[in-house]
mmCIF file with all atom_site columns, C-alpha atoms in Angstrom:
data_model
loop_
_atom_site.group_PDB
_atom_site.id
_atom_site.type_symbol
_atom_site.label_atom_id
_atom_site.label_alt_id
_atom_site.label_comp_id
_atom_site.label_asym_id
_atom_site.label_entity_id
_atom_site.label_seq_id
_atom_site.pdbx_PDB_ins_code
_atom_site.Cartn_x
_atom_site.Cartn_y
_atom_site.Cartn_z
_atom_site.occupancy
_atom_site.B_iso_or_equiv
_atom_site.pdbx_formal_charge
_atom_site.auth_seq_id
_atom_site.auth_comp_id
_atom_site.auth_asym_id
_atom_site.auth_atom_id
_atom_site.pdbx_PDB_model_num
ATOM 1   C CA . UNK A 1 1   ? -9.867  -0.002  3.767   1.00 0.00 ? 24  UNK A CA 1
ATOM 2   C CA . UNK A 1 2   ? -13.438 -1.240  3.536   1.00 0.00 ? 25  UNK A CA 1
ATOM 3   C CA . UNK A 1 3   ? -13.271 -2.725  7.039   1.00 0.00 ? 26  UNK A CA 1
ATOM 4   C CA . UNK A 1 4   ? -11.810 0.520   8.387   1.00 0.00 ? 27  UNK A CA 1
ATOM 5   C CA . UNK A 1 5   ? -14.482 2.559   6.606   1.00 0.00 ? 28  UNK A CA 1
ATOM 6   C CA . UNK A 1 6   ? -17.173 0.472   8.286   1.00 0.00 ? 29  UNK A CA 1
ATOM 7   C CA . UNK A 1 7   ? -15.602 1.004   11.699  1.00 0.00 ? 30  UNK A CA 1
ATOM 8   C CA . UNK A 1 8   ? -13.767 -2.298  12.039  1.00 0.00 ? 31  UNK A CA 1
ATOM 9   C CA . UNK A 1 9   ? -10.150 -3.269  12.399  1.00 0.00 ? 32  UNK A CA 1
ATOM 10  C CA . UNK A 1 10  ? -8.451  -3.523  9.004   1.00 0.00 ? 33  UNK A CA 1
ATOM 11  C CA . UNK A 1 11  ? -6.701  -6.839  9.600   1.00 0.00 ? 34  UNK A CA 1
ATOM 12  C CA . UNK A 1 12  ? -7.611  -10.456 10.219  1.00 0.00 ? 35  UNK A CA 1
ATOM 13  C CA . UNK A 1 13  ? -8.111  -11.703 13.765  1.00 0.00 ? 36  UNK A CA 1
ATOM 14  C CA . UNK A 1 14  ? -4.954  -13.862 13.776  1.00 0.00 ? 37  UNK A CA 1
ATOM 15  C CA . UNK A 1 15  ? -2.675  -11.288 12.146  1.00 0.00 ? 38  UNK A CA 1
ATOM 16  C CA . UNK A 1 16  ? 0.215   -9.884  14.146  1.00 0.00 ? 39  UNK A CA 1
ATOM 17  C CA . UNK A 1 17  ? -0.946  -6.306  13.568  1.00 0.00 ? 40  UNK A CA 1
ATOM 18  C CA . UNK A 1 18  ? -4.524  -6.936  14.737  1.00 0.00 ? 41  UNK A CA 1
ATOM 19  C CA . UNK A 1 19  ? -3.909  -6.238  18.422  1.00 0.00 ? 42  UNK A CA 1
ATOM 20  C CA . UNK A 1 20  ? -1.918  -3.104  17.606  1.00 0.00 ? 43  UNK A CA 1
ATOM 21  C CA . UNK A 1 21  ? -4.615  -1.819  15.256  1.00 0.00 ? 44  UNK A CA 1
ATOM 22  C CA . UNK A 1 22  ? -7.252  -2.346  17.952  1.00 0.00 ? 45  UNK A CA 1
ATOM 23  C CA . UNK A 1 23  ? -5.224  -0.499  20.570  1.00 0.00 ? 46  UNK A CA 1
ATOM 24  C CA . UNK A 1 24  ? -3.845  2.323   18.426  1.00 0.00 ? 47  UNK A CA 1
ATOM 25  C CA . UNK A 1 25  ? -6.847  4.629   18.896  1.00 0.00 ? 48  UNK A CA 1
ATOM 26  C CA . UNK A 1 26  ? -8.347  3.123   22.037  1.00 0.00 ? 49  UNK A CA 1
ATOM 27  C CA . UNK A 1 27  ? -7.592  6.213   24.085  1.00 0.00 ? 50  UNK A CA 1
ATOM 28  C CA . UNK A 1 28  ? -8.219  8.657   21.195  1.00 0.00 ? 51  UNK A CA 1
ATOM 29  C CA . UNK A 1 29  ? -11.697 8.055   19.756  1.00 0.00 ? 52  UNK A CA 1
ATOM 30  C CA . UNK A 1 30  ? -11.637 11.314  17.785  1.00 0.00 ? 53  UNK A CA 1
ATOM 31  C CA . UNK A 1 31  ? -8.536  10.132  15.884  1.00 0.00 ? 54  UNK A CA 1
ATOM 32  C CA . UNK A 1 32  ? -10.253 6.826   15.152  1.00 0.00 ? 55  UNK A CA 1
ATOM 33  C CA . UNK A 1 33  ? -13.188 8.784   13.729  1.00 0.00 ? 56  UNK A CA 1
ATOM 34  C CA . UNK A 1 34  ? -10.795 10.785  11.517  1.00 0.00 ? 57  UNK A CA 1
ATOM 35  C CA . UNK A 1 35  ? -9.204  7.551   10.306  1.00 0.00 ? 58  UNK A CA 1
ATOM 36  C CA . UNK A 1 36  ? -12.602 6.052   9.545   1.00 0.00 ? 59  UNK A CA 1
ATOM 37  C CA . UNK A 1 37  ? -13.687 9.215   7.659   1.00 0.00 ? 60  UNK A CA 1
ATOM 38  C CA . UNK A 1 38  ? -10.470 9.125   5.611   1.00 0.00 ? 61  UNK A CA 1
ATOM 39  C CA . UNK A 1 39  ? -11.154 5.501   4.638   1.00 0.00 ? 62  UNK A CA 1
ATOM 40  C CA . UNK A 1 40  ? -14.707 6.417   3.674   1.00 0.00 ? 63  UNK A CA 1
ATOM 41  C CA . UNK A 1 41  ? -13.448 9.311   1.563   1.00 0.00 ? 64  UNK A CA 1
ATOM 42  C CA . UNK A 1 42  ? -10.925 7.065   -0.143  1.00 0.00 ? 65  UNK A CA 1
ATOM 43  C CA . UNK A 1 43  ? -13.598 4.538   -1.052  1.00 0.00 ? 66  UNK A CA 1
ATOM 44  C CA . UNK A 1 44  ? -15.929 7.322   -2.224  1.00 0.00 ? 67  UNK A CA 1
ATOM 45  C CA . UNK A 1 45  ? -13.177 8.729   -4.456  1.00 0.00 ? 68  UNK A CA 1
ATOM 46  C CA . UNK A 1 46  ? -12.468 5.381   -6.093  1.00 0.00 ? 69  UNK A CA 1
ATOM 47  C CA . UNK A 1 47  ? -16.172 4.693   -6.581  1.00 0.00 ? 70  UNK A CA 1
ATOM 48  C CA . UNK A 1 48  ? -16.578 8.160   -8.166  1.00 0.00 ? 71  UNK A CA 1
ATOM 49  C CA . UNK A 1 49  ? -13.675 7.426   -10.513 1.00 0.00 ? 72  UNK A CA 1
ATOM 50  C CA . UNK A 1 50  ? -15.265 4.098   -11.419 1.00 0.00 ? 73  UNK A CA 1
ATOM 51  C CA . UNK A 1 51  ? -18.688 5.654   -12.110 1.00 0.00 ? 74  UNK A CA 1
ATOM 52  C CA . UNK A 1 52  ? -17.238 8.602   -14.041 1.00 0.00 ? 75  UNK A CA 1
ATOM 53  C CA . UNK A 1 53  ? -15.012 6.423   -16.195 1.00 0.00 ? 76  UNK A CA 1
ATOM 54  C CA . UNK A 1 54  ? -17.871 4.063   -17.038 1.00 0.00 ? 77  UNK A CA 1
ATOM 55  C CA . UNK A 1 55  ? -20.273 6.954   -17.714 1.00 0.00 ? 78  UNK A CA 1
ATOM 56  C CA . UNK A 1 56  ? -17.824 8.631   -20.101 1.00 0.00 ? 79  UNK A CA 1
ATOM 57  C CA . UNK A 1 57  ? -16.716 5.335   -21.698 1.00 0.00 ? 80  UNK A CA 1
ATOM 58  C CA . UNK A 1 58  ? -13.116 5.950   -20.642 1.00 0.00 ? 81  UNK A CA 1
ATOM 59  C CA . UNK A 1 59  ? -12.113 2.822   -18.686 1.00 0.00 ? 82  UNK A CA 1
ATOM 60  C CA . UNK A 1 60  ? -8.455  3.860   -18.829 1.00 0.00 ? 83  UNK A CA 1
ATOM 61  C CA . UNK A 1 61  ? -9.227  6.401   -16.082 1.00 0.00 ? 84  UNK A CA 1
ATOM 62  C CA . UNK A 1 62  ? -9.735  3.523   -13.657 1.00 0.00 ? 85  UNK A CA 1
ATOM 63  C CA . UNK A 1 63  ? -6.170  2.368   -14.268 1.00 0.00 ? 86  UNK A CA 1
ATOM 64  C CA . UNK A 1 64  ? -4.671  5.840   -14.238 1.00 0.00 ? 87  UNK A CA 1
ATOM 65  C CA . UNK A 1 65  ? -6.365  7.097   -11.058 1.00 0.00 ? 88  UNK A CA 1
ATOM 66  C CA . UNK A 1 66  ? -7.183  3.983   -9.046  1.00 0.00 ? 89  UNK A CA 1
ATOM 67  C CA . UNK A 1 67  ? -5.052  1.026   -10.093 1.00 0.00 ? 90  UNK A CA 1
ATOM 68  C CA . UNK A 1 68  ? -1.734  2.707   -10.863 1.00 0.00 ? 91  UNK A CA 1
ATOM 69  C CA . UNK A 1 69  ? -0.051  1.519   -7.655  1.00 0.00 ? 92  UNK A CA 1
ATOM 70  C CA . UNK A 1 70  ? -1.215  -2.040  -8.273  1.00 0.00 ? 93  UNK A CA 1
ATOM 71  C CA . UNK A 1 71  ? -0.144  -2.071  -11.924 1.00 0.00 ? 94  UNK A CA 1
ATOM 72  C CA . UNK A 1 72  ? 3.155   -0.242  -11.490 1.00 0.00 ? 95  UNK A CA 1
ATOM 73  C CA . UNK A 1 73  ? 4.538   -1.846  -8.357  1.00 0.00 ? 96  UNK A CA 1
ATOM 74  C CA . UNK A 1 74  ? 6.301   -4.528  -10.390 1.00 0.00 ? 97  UNK A CA 1
ATOM 75  C CA . UNK A 1 75  ? 9.349   -2.299  -10.773 1.00 0.00 ? 98  UNK A CA 1
ATOM 76  C CA . UNK A 1 76  ? 9.918   -1.852  -7.044  1.00 0.00 ? 99  UNK A CA 1
ATOM 77  C CA . UNK A 1 77  ? 9.289   -5.565  -6.488  1.00 0.00 ? 100 UNK A CA 1
ATOM 78  C CA . UNK A 1 78  ? 11.901  -6.625  -9.021  1.00 0.00 ? 101 UNK A CA 1
ATOM 79  C CA . UNK A 1 79  ? 14.470  -4.070  -7.870  1.00 0.00 ? 102 UNK A CA 1
ATOM 80  C CA . UNK A 1 80  ? 13.925  -4.957  -4.205  1.00 0.00 ? 103 UNK A CA 1
ATOM 81  C CA . UNK A 1 81  ? 13.978  -8.703  -4.728  1.00 0.00 ? 104 UNK A CA 1
ATOM 82  C CA . UNK A 1 82  ? 17.239  -8.747  -6.655  1.00 0.00 ? 105 UNK A CA 1
ATOM 83  C CA . UNK A 1 83  ? 18.779  -6.408  -4.099  1.00 0.00 ? 106 UNK A CA 1
ATOM 84  C CA . UNK A 1 84  ? 18.076  -8.846  -1.243  1.00 0.00 ? 107 UNK A CA 1
ATOM 85  C CA . UNK A 1 85  ? 18.065  -12.192 -3.064  1.00 0.00 ? 108 UNK A CA 1
ATOM 86  C CA . UNK A 1 86  ? 20.207  -14.919 -1.535  1.00 0.00 ? 109 UNK A CA 1
ATOM 87  C CA . UNK A 1 87  ? 21.478  -12.891 1.396   1.00 0.00 ? 110 UNK A CA 1
ATOM 88  C CA . UNK A 1 88  ? 20.938  -13.423 5.132   1.00 0.00 ? 111 UNK A CA 1
ATOM 89  C CA . UNK A 1 89  ? 17.806  -11.729 6.465   1.00 0.00 ? 112 UNK A CA 1
ATOM 90  C CA . UNK A 1 90  ? 18.599  -12.298 10.144  1.00 0.00 ? 113 UNK A CA 1
ATOM 91  C CA . UNK A 1 91  ? 21.522  -9.853  10.144  1.00 0.00 ? 114 UNK A CA 1
ATOM 92  C CA . UNK A 1 92  ? 20.922  -6.485  11.832  1.00 0.00 ? 115 UNK A CA 1
ATOM 93  C CA . UNK A 1 93  ? 23.655  -4.823  9.765   1.00 0.00 ? 116 UNK A CA 1
ATOM 94  C CA . UNK A 1 94  ? 22.070  -3.652  6.495   1.00 0.00 ? 117 UNK A CA 1
ATOM 95  C CA . UNK A 1 95  ? 25.413  -3.822  4.686   1.00 0.00 ? 118 UNK A CA 1
ATOM 96  C CA . UNK A 1 96  ? 25.433  -7.615  5.035   1.00 0.00 ? 119 UNK A CA 1
ATOM 97  C CA . UNK A 1 97  ? 21.905  -8.289  3.746   1.00 0.00 ? 120 UNK A CA 1
ATOM 98  C CA . UNK A 1 98  ? 21.753  -5.967  0.711   1.00 0.00 ? 121 UNK A CA 1
ATOM 99  C CA . UNK A 1 99  ? 23.816  -5.536  -2.403  1.00 0.00 ? 122 UNK A CA 1
ATOM 100 C CA . UNK A 1 100 ? 24.271  -2.749  -4.890  1.00 0.00 ? 123 UNK A CA 1
ATOM 101 C CA . UNK A 1 101 ? 22.924  -3.265  -8.377  1.00 0.00 ? 124 UNK A CA 1
ATOM 102 C CA . UNK A 1 102 ? 23.398  -1.206  -11.530 1.00 0.00 ? 125 UNK A CA 1
ATOM 103 C CA . UNK A 1 103 ? 20.396  -0.688  -13.774 1.00 0.00 ? 126 UNK A CA 1
ATOM 104 C CA . UNK A 1 104 ? 22.180  0.609   -16.860 1.00 0.00 ? 127 UNK A CA 1
ATOM 105 C CA . UNK A 1 105 ? 21.118  -1.177  -20.070 1.00 0.00 ? 128 UNK A CA 1
ATOM 106 C CA . UNK A 1 106 ? 23.794  0.526   -22.218 1.00 0.00 ? 129 UNK A CA 1
ATOM 107 C CA . UNK A 1 107 ? 26.986  -0.535  -20.457 1.00 0.00 ? 130 UNK A CA 1
#
């Protein structure tokens, strides 16, 4: 996001998505400007949350408003990993590379 806010491409040079990210707005510079402004707004919002939470001595606001996706993504990781664990990933049929799981602690 920081690279995109500064007008760069938001991936490393050797990454597979780098070429696509360079070409995605090549013919639409106004859309690239909108994307860059969105990234700048996102960074400004998170910096405002950081400053406000430190000024009011409420550091929990940082976690609630800025870090919630980082802190709470463990659930989707664990559900997704056990759903696909040990199965073939090279199969185009989704029924052969996923399994159903039941998350009921009372049964």
